[in-house]
PDB file of C-alpha atoms in Angstrom:
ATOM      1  CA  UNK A   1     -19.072 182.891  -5.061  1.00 48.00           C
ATOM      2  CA  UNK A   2     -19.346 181.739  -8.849  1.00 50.00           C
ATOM      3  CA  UNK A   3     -16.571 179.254  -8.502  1.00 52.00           C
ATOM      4  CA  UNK A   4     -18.338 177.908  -5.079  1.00 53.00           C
ATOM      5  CA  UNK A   5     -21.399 177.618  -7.063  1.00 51.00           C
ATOM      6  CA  UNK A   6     -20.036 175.850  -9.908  1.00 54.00           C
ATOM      7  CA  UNK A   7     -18.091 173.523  -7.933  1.00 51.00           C
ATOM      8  CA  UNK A   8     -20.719 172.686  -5.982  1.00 55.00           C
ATOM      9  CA  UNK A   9     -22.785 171.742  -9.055  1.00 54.00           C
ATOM     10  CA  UNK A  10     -19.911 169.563 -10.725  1.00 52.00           C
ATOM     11  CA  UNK A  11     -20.037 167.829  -7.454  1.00 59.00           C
ATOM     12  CA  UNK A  12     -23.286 166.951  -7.257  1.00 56.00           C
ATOM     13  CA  UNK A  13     -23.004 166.177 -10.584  1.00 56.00           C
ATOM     14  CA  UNK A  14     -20.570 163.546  -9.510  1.00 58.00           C
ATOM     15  CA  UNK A  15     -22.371 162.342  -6.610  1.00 51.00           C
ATOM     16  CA  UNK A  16     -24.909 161.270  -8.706  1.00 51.00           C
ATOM     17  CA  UNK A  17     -23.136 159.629 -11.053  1.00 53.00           C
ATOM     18  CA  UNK A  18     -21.275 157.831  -8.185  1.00 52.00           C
ATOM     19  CA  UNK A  19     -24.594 156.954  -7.117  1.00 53.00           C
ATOM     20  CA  UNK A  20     -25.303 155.574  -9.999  1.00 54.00           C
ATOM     21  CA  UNK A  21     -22.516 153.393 -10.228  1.00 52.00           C
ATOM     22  CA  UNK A  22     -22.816 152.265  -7.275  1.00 51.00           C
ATOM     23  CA  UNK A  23     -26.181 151.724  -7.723  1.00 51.00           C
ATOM     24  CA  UNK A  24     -25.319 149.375 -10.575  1.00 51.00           C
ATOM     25  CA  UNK A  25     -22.917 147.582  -8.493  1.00 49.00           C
ATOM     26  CA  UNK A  26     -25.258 146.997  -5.754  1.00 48.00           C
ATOM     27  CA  UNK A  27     -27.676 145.443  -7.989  1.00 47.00           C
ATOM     28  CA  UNK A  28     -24.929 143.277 -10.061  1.00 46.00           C
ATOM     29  CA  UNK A  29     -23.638 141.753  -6.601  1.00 47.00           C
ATOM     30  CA  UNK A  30     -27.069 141.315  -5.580  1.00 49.00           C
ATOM     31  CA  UNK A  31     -27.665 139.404  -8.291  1.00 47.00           C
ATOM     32  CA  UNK A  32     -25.080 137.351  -8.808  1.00 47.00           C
ATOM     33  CA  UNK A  33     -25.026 135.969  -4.876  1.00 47.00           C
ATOM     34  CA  UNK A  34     -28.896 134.878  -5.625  1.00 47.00           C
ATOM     35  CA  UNK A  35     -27.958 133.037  -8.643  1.00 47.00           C
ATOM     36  CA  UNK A  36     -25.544 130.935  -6.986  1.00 47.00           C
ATOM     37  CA  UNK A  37     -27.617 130.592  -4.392  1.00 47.00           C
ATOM     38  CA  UNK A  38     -30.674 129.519  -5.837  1.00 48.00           C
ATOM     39  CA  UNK A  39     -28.429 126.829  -7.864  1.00 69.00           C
ATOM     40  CA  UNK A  40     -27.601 125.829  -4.242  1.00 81.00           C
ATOM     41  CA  UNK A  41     -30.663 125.712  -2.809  1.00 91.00           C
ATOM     42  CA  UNK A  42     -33.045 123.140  -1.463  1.00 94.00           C
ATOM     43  CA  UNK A  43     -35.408 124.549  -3.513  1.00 93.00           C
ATOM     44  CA  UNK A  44     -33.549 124.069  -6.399  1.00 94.00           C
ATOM     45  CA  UNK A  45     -32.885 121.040  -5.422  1.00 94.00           C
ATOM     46  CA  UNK A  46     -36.363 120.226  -5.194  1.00 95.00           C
ATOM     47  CA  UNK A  47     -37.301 121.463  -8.256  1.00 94.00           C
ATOM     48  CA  UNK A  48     -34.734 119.338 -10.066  1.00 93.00           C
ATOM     49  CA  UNK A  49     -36.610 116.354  -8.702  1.00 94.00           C
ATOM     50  CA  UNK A  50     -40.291 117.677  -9.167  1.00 94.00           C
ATOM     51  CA  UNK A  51     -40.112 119.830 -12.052  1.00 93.00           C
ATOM     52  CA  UNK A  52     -43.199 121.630 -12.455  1.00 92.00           C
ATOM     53  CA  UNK A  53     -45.893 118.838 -10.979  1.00 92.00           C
ATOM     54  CA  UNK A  54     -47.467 120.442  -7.768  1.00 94.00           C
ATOM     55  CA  UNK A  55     -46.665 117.500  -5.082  1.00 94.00           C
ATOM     56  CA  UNK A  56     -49.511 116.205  -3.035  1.00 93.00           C
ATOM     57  CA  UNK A  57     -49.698 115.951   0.863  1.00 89.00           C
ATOM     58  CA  UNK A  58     -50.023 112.857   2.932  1.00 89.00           C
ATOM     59  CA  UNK A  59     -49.877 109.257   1.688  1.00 94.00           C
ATOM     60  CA  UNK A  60     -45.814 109.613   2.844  1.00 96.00           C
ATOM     61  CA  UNK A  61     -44.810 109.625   6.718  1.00 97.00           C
ATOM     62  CA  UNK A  62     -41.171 111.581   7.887  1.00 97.00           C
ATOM     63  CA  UNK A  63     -40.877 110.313  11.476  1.00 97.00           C
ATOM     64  CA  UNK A  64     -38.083 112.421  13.315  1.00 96.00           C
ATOM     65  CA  UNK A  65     -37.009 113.924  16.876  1.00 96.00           C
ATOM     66  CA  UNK A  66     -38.613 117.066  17.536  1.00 95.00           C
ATOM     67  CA  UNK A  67     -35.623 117.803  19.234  1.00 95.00           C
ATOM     68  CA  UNK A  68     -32.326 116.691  18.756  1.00 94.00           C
ATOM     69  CA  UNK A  69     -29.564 116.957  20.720  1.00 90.00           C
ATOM     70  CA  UNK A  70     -26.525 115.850  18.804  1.00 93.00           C
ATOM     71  CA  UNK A  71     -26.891 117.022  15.186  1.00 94.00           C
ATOM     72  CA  UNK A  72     -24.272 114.403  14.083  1.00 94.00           C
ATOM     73  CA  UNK A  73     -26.597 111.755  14.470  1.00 95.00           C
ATOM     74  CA  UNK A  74     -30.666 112.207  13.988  1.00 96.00           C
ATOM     75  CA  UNK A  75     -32.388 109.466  13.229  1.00 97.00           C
ATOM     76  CA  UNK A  76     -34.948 109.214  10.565  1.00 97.00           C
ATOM     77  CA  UNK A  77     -37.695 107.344   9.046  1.00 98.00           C
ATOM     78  CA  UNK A  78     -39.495 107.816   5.925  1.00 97.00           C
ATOM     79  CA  UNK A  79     -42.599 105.532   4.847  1.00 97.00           C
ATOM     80  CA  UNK A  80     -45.113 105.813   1.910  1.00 97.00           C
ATOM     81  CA  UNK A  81     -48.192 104.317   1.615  1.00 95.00           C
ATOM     82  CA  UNK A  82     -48.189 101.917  -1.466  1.00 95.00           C
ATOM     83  CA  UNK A  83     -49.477  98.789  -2.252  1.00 95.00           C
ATOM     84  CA  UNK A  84     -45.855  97.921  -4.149  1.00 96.00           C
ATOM     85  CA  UNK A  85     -46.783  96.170  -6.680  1.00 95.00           C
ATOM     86  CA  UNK A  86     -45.626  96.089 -10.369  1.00 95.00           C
ATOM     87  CA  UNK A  87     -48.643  98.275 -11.557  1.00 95.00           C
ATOM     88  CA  UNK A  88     -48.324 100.918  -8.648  1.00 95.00           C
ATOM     89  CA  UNK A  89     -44.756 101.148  -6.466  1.00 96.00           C
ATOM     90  CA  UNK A  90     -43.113 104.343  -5.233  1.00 97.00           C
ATOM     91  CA  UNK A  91     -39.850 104.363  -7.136  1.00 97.00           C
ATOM     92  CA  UNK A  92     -37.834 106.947  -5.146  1.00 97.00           C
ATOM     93  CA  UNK A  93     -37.696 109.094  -1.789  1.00 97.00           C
ATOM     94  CA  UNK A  94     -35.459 112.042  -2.031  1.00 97.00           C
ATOM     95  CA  UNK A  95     -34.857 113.988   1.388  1.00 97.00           C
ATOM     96  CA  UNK A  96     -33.924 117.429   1.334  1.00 97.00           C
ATOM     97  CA  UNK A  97     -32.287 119.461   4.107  1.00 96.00           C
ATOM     98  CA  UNK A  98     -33.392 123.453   4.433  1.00 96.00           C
ATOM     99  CA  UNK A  99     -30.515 124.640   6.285  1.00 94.00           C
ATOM    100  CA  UNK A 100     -27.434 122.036   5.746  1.00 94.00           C
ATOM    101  CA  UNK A 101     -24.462 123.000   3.370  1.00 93.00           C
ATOM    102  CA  UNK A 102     -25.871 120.348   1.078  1.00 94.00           C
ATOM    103  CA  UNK A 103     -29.563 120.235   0.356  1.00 95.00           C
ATOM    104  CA  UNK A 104     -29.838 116.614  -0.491  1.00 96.00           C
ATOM    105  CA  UNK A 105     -29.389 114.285   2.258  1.00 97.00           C
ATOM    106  CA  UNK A 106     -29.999 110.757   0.574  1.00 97.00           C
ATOM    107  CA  UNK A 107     -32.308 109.154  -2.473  1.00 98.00           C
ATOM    108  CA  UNK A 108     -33.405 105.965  -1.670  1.00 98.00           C
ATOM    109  CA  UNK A 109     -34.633 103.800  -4.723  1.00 98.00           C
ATOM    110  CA  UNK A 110     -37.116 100.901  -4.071  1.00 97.00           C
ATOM    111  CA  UNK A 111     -39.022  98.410  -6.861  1.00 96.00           C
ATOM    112  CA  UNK A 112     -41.774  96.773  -6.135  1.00 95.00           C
ATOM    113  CA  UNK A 113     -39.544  93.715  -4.881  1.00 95.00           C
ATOM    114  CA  UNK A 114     -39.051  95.881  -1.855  1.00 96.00           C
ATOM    115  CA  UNK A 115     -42.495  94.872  -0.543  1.00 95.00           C
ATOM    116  CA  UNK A 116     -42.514  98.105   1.436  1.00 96.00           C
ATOM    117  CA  UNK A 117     -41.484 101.808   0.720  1.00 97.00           C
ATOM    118  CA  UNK A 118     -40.034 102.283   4.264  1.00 97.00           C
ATOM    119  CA  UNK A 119     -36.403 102.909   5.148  1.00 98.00           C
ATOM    120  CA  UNK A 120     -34.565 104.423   8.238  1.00 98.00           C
ATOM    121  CA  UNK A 121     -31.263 105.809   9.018  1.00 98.00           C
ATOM    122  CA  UNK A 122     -29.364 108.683  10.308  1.00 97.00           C
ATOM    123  CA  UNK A 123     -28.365 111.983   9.218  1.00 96.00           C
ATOM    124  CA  UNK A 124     -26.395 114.877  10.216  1.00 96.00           C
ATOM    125  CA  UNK A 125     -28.295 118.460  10.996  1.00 96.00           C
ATOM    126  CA  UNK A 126     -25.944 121.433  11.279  1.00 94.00           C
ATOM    127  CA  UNK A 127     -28.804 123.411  13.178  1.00 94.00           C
ATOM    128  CA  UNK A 128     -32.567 123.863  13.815  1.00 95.00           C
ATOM    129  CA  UNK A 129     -34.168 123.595  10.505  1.00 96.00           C
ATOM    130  CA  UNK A 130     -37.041 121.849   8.535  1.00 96.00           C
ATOM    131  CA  UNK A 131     -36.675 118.788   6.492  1.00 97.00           C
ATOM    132  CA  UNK A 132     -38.043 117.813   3.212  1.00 96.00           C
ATOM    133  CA  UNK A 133     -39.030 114.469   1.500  1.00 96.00           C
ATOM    134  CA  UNK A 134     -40.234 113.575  -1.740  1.00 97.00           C
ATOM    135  CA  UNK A 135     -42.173 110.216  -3.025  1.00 97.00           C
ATOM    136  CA  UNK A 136     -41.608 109.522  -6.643  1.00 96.00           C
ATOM    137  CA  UNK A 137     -44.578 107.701  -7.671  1.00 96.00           C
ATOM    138  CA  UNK A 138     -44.436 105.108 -10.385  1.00 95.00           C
ATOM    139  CA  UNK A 139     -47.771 107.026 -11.798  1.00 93.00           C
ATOM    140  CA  UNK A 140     -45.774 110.199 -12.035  1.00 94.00           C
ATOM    141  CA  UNK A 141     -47.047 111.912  -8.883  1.00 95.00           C
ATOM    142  CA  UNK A 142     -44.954 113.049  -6.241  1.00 97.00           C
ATOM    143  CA  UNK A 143     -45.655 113.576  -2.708  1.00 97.00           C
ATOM    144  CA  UNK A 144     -44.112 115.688   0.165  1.00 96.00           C
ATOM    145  CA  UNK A 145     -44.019 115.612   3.590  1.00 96.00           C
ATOM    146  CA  UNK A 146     -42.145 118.296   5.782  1.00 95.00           C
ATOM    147  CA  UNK A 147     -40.949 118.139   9.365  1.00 96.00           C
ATOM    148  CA  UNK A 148     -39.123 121.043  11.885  1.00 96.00           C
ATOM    149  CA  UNK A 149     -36.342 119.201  14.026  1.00 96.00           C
ATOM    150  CA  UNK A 150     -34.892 121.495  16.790  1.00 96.00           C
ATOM    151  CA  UNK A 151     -30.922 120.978  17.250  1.00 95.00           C
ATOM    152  CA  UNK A 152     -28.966 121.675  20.012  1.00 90.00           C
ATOM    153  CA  UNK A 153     -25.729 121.028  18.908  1.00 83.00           C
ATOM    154  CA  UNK A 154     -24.981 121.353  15.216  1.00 81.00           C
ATOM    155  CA  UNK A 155     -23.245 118.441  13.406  1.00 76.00           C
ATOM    156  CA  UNK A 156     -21.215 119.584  10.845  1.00 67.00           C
ATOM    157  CA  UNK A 157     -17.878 119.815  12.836  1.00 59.00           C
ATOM    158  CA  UNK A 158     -15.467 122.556  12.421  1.00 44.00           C
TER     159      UNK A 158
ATOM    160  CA  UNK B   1     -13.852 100.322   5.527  1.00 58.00           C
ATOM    161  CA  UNK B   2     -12.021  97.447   7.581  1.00 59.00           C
ATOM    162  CA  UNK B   3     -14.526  96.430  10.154  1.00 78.00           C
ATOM    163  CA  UNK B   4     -17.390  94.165   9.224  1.00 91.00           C
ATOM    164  CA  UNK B   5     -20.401  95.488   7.985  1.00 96.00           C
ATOM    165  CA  UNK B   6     -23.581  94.190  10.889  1.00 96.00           C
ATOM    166  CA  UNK B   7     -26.639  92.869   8.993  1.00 97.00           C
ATOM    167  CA  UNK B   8     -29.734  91.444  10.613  1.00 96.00           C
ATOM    168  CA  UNK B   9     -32.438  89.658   8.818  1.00 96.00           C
ATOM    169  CA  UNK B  10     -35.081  87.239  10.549  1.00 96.00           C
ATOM    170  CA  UNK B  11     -34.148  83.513  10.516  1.00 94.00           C
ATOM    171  CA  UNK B  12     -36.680  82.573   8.440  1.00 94.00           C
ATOM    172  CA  UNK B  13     -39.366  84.299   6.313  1.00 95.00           C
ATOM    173  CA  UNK B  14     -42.295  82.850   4.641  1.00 96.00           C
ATOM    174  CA  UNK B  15     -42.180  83.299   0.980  1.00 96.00           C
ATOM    175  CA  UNK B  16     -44.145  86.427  -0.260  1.00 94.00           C
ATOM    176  CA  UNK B  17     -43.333  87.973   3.467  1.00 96.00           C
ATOM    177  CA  UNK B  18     -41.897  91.264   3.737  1.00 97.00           C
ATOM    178  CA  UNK B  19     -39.025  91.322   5.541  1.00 97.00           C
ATOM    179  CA  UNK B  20     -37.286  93.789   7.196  1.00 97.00           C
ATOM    180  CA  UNK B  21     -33.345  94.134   6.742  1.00 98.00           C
ATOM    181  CA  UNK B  22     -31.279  95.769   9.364  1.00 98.00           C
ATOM    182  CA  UNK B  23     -27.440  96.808   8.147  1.00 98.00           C
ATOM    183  CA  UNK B  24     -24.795  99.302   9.966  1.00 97.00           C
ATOM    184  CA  UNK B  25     -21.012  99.952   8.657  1.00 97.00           C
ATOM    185  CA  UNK B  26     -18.464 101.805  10.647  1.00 96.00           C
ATOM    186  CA  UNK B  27     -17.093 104.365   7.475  1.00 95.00           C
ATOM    187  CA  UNK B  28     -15.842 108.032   8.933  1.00 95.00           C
ATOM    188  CA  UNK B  29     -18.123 109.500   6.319  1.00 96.00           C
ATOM    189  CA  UNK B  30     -15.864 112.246   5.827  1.00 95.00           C
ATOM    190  CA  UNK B  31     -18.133 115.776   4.513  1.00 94.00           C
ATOM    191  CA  UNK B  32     -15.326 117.844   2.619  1.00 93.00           C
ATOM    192  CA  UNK B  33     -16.283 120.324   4.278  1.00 91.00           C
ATOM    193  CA  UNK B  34     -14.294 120.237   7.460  1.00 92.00           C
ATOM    194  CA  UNK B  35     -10.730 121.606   7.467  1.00 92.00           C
ATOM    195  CA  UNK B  36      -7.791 120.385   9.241  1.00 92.00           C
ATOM    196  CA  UNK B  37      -5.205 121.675  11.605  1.00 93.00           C
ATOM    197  CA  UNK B  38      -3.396 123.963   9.009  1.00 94.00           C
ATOM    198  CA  UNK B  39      -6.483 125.028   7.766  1.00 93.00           C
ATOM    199  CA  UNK B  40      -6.461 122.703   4.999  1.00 94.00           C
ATOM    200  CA  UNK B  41     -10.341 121.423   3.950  1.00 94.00           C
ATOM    201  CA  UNK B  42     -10.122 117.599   4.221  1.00 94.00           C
ATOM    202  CA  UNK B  43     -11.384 116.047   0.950  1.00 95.00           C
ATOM    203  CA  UNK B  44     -14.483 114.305   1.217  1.00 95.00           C
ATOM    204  CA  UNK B  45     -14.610 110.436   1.722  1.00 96.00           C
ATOM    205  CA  UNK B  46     -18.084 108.924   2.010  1.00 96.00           C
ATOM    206  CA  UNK B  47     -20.209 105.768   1.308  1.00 97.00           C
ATOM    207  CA  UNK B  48     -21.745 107.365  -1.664  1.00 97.00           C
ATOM    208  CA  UNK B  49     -23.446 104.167  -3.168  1.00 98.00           C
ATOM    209  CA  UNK B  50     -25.516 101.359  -1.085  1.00 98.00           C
ATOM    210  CA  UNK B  51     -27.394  98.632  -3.259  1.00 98.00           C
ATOM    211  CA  UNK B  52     -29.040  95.218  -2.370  1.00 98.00           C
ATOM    212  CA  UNK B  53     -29.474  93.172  -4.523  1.00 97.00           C
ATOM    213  CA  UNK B  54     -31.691  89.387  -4.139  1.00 97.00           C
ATOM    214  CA  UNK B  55     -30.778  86.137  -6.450  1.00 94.00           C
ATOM    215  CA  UNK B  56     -28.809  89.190  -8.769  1.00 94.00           C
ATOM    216  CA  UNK B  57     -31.749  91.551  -9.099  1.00 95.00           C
ATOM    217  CA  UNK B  58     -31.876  94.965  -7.653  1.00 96.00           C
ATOM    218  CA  UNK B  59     -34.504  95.992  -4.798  1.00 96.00           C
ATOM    219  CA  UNK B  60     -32.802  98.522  -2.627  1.00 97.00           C
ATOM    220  CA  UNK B  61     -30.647 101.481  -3.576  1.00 98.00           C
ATOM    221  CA  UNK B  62     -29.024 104.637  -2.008  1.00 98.00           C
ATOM    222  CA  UNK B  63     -27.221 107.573  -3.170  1.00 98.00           C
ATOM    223  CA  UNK B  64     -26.339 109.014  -0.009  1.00 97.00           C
ATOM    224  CA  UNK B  65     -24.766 112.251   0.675  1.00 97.00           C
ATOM    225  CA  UNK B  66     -22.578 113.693   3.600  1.00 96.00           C
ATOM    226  CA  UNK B  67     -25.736 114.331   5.178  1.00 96.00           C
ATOM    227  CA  UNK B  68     -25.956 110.974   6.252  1.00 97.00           C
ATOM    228  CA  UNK B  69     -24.320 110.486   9.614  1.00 96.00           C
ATOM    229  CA  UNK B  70     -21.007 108.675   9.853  1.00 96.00           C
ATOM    230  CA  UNK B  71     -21.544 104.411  10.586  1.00 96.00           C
ATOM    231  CA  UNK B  72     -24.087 104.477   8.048  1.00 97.00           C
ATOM    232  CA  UNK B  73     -27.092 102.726   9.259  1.00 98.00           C
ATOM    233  CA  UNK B  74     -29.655 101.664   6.729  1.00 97.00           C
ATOM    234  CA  UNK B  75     -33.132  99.896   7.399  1.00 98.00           C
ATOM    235  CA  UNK B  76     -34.977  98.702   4.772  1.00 98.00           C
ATOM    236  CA  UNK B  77     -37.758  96.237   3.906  1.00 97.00           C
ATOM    237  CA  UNK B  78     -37.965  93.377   0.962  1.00 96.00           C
ATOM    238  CA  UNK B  79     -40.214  91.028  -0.147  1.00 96.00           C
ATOM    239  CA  UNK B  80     -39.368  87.346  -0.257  1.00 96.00           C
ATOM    240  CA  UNK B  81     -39.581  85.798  -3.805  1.00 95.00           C
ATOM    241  CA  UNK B  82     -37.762  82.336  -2.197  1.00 94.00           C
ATOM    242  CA  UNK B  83     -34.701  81.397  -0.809  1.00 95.00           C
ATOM    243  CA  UNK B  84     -31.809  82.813  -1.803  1.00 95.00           C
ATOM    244  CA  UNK B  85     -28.861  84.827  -1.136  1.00 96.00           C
ATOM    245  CA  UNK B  86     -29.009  88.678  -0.241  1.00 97.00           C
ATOM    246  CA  UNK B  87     -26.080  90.965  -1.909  1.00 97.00           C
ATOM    247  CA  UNK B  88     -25.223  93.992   0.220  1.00 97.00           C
ATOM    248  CA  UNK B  89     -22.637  96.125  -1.487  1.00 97.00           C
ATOM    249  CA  UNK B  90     -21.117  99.685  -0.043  1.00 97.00           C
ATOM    250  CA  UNK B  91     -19.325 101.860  -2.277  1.00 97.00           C
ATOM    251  CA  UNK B  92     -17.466 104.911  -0.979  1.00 96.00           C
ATOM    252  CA  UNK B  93     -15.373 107.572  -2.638  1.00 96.00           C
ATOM    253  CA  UNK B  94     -12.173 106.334  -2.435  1.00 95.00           C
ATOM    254  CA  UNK B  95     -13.434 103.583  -4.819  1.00 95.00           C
ATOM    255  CA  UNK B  96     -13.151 100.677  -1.661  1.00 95.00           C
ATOM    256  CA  UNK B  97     -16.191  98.507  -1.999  1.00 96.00           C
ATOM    257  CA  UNK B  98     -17.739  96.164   0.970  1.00 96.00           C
ATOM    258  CA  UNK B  99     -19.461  93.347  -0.461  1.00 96.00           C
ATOM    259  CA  UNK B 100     -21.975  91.022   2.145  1.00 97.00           C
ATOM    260  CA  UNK B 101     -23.722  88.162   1.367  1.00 96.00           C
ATOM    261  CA  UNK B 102     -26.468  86.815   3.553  1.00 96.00           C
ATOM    262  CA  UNK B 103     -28.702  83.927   3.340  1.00 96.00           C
ATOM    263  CA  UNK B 104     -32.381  83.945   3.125  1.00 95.00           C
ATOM    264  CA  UNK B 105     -34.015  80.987   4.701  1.00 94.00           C
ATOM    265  CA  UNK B 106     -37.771  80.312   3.822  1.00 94.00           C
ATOM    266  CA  UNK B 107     -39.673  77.987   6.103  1.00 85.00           C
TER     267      UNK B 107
END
């Protein structure tokens, strides 16, 4: 009964130092997946582009499908609202993708030769997820403009 | 990158107009991230640099990504200066570059 007893305590003993191991596993792998993540990201993305400045709303235009049907092919337009001039022209548009492999989808540059910040083309979508463009401003703002496209059929092919 | 690239500007443009420019390349715009028969991934092959360039100054560049759909098609706007001609250059991967010039007529 002494020997049950004792054996019963080394064992629990055990268990909760296996616990605790695998306690510290769990949060190791934990952390390492969100670390590679994050540097992965369309947030970090983002970030990379933005930095700390808060981004402000309107003044840029993301013109998409609500619903597209062949992810290979969505079109897309993006326009700001700028006089583009030399004093005051947007210098950049970065678009960001929330749920492709790759979170940045194109950076357009413009100067103020471009007359207009406005561009279209087409990009791939591997499903239903938002997208994400960013005006760099030549006075150092930013602005950001998010859309939700639906996809039917993803576009990343197999 | 054999085909022809299609451009379309206006005929004419006043000077100081903004125009718009219309271009579309057939390129495969490979990802990398598709694999092939024997499970192999397929390296990645895309147009990863677009610039325009008017009378040898830059208005117009992309860094695209395999985001963007294969047969890239890129709309864009500039403003006239004067005549002149219009550079279009693709560069992909591979290091094959597409250069297109087109002429600007001002009435």
């Amino acid at each position: 009964m002494k020997d049950f007893i004792s054996l019963e305590a080394i064992n629990r003993r055990d268990l909760l130092l296996g616990f605790g191991v695998a306690g510290a596993a769990v949060v190791l792998l934990a952390g390492v997946p969100a670390q590679a993540q994050a540097d992965d990201s369309w947030e970090a993305a983002l970030k990379k582009v933005v930095g700390d400045a808060k981004p402000i709303e309107g003044k840029i235009t993301l013109d998409m499908p609500e619903i597209a049907e062949n992810g290979n092919t969505v079109p897309f337009s993006v326009s700001v609202d700028s006089p583009m001039t030399e004093q005051e022209f947007v210098k950049a548009v970065h678009v960001f993708s929330t749920g492709n492999p790759q979170p940045v989808v194109a950076t357009f540059h413009f100067s103020p030769q471009s007359g207009k910040a406005a561009v279209s083309s087409r990009m791939r979508l591997a499903k239903t997820q938002d997208i994400v463009c960013v005006a760099e401003l030549s006075d150092g703002q930013f602005a950001l403009a998010k859309r939700t496209v639906k996809v039917t059929i993803g576009g990343c092919g197999g | 990158m054999s085909t022809k690239p299609r451009i379309r500007v206006p005929d004419t443009a006043k000077v100081g107009e903004v125009i718009e420019v219309k271009t579309l390349i057939s390129h495969i715009m490979e990802t990398g991230q598709r694999k092939d028969r024997d499970g192999k991934p397929i390296p990645r092959n895309i147009i990863n640099t677009f610039t325009a360039t008017f009378n040898g100054k830059e208005v117009f560049k992309v860094d695209l990504q395999p985001g963007i759909s294969a047969n890239p098609y890129m709309a864009f706007h500039m403003r006239v200066p004067g005549p002149g001609d219009l550079e279009l250059s693709w560069l992909d991967d591979s290091g094959a570059k597409i250069v297109e010039k087109v002429k600007i007529n001002v009435s």
